[in-house]
CSV table of C-alpha atoms in Angstrom, one decimal:
chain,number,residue,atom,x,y,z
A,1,UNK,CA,0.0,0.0,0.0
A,2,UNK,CA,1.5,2.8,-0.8
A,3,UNK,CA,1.0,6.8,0.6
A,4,UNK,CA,-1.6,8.1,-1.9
A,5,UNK,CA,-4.0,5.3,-1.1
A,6,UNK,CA,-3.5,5.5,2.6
A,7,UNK,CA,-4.4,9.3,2.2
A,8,UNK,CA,-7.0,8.0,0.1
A,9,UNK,CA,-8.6,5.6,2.5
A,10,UNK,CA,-8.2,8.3,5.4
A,11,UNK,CA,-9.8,10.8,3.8
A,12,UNK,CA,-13.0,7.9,2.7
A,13,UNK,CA,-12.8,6.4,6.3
A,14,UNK,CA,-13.0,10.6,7.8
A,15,UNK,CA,-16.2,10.9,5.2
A,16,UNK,CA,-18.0,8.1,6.5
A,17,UNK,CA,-17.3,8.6,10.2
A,18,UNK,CA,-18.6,12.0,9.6
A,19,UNK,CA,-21.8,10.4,7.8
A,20,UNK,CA,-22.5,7.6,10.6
A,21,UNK,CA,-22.7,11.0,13.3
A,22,UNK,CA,-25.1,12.4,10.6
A,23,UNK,CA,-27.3,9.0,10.0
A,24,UNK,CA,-27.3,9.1,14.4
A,25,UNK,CA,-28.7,12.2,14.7
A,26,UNK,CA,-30.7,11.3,11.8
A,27,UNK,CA,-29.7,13.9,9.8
A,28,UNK,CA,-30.6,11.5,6.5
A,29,UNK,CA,-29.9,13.5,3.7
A,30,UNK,CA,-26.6,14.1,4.8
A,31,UNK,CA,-25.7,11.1,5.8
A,32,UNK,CA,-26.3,10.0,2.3
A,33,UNK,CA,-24.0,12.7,0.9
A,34,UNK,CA,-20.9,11.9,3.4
A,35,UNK,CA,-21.5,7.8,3.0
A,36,UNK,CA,-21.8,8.9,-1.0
A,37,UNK,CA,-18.5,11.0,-1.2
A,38,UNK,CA,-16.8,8.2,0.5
A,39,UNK,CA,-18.1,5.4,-1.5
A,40,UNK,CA,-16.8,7.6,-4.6
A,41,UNK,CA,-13.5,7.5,-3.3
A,42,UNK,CA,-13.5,3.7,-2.4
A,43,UNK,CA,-16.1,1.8,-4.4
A,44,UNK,CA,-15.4,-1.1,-1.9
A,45,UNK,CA,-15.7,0.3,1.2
A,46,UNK,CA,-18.5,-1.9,2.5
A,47,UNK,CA,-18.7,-0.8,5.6
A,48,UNK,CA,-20.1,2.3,4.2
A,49,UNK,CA,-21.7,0.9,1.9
A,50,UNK,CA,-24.1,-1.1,4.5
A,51,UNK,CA,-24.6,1.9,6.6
A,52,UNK,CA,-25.9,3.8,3.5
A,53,UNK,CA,-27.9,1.4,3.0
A,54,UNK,CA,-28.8,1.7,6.4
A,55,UNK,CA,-29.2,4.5,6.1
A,56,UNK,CA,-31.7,4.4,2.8
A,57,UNK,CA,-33.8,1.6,4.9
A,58,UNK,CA,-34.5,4.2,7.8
A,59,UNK,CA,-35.3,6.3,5.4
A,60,UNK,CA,-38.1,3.5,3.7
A,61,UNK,CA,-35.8,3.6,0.6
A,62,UNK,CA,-36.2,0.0,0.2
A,63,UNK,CA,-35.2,-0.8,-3.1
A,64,UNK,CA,-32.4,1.4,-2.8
A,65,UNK,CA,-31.3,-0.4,0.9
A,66,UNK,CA,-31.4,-4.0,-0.6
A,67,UNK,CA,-28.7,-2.8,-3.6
A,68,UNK,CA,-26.4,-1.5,-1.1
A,69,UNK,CA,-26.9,-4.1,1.3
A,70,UNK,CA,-25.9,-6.8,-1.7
A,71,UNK,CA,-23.0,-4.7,-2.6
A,72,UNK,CA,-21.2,-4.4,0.6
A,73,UNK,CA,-22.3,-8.3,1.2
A,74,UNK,CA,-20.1,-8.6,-2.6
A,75,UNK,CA,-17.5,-6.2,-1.6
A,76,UNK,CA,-13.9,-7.9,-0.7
A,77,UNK,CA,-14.0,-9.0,2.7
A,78,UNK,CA,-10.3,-8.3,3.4
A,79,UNK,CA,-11.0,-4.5,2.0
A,80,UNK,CA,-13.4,-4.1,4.8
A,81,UNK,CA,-10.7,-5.5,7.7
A,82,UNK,CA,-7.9,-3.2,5.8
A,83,UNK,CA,-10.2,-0.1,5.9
A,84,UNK,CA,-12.1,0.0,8.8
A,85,UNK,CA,-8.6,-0.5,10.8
């Protein structure tokens, strides 16, 4: 791993902790925004991929939960262990 993609998984990792304060104070919208901007920055980060769609479920986004839901469920299991470290 080299520095640009640790910066690069910081910066995803600072987004998402941001959005999981946001989806707690359920502050929905943006949550969705943070989780979204992190997600663009790691397409595997399943962790916040779940907790957007976590995030779209509380909001009775079904549809919208059960794609992210499958994603992170498809997303690299070591990626998650590496990122959420």
């Amino acid at each position: 791993m080299n520095n640009r993609q640790i910066e690069v998984g910081a910066k995803a990792r600072e987004l998402a902790r941001k959005a999981e304060k946001y989806r707690l104070q359920k502050c929905y919208d943006k949550a969705l925004i943070e989780f979204s901007q992190a997600i663009d920055i790691e397409p595997d980060y399943s962790w916040a991929i779940a907790h957007r769609g976590e995030v779209y479920r509380q909001m009775k986004c079904y549809e919208k939960a059960l794609v992210d839901f499958n994603r992170a469920i498809a997303s690299p299991a070591k990626l998650y262990g590496k990122i959420t470290r």
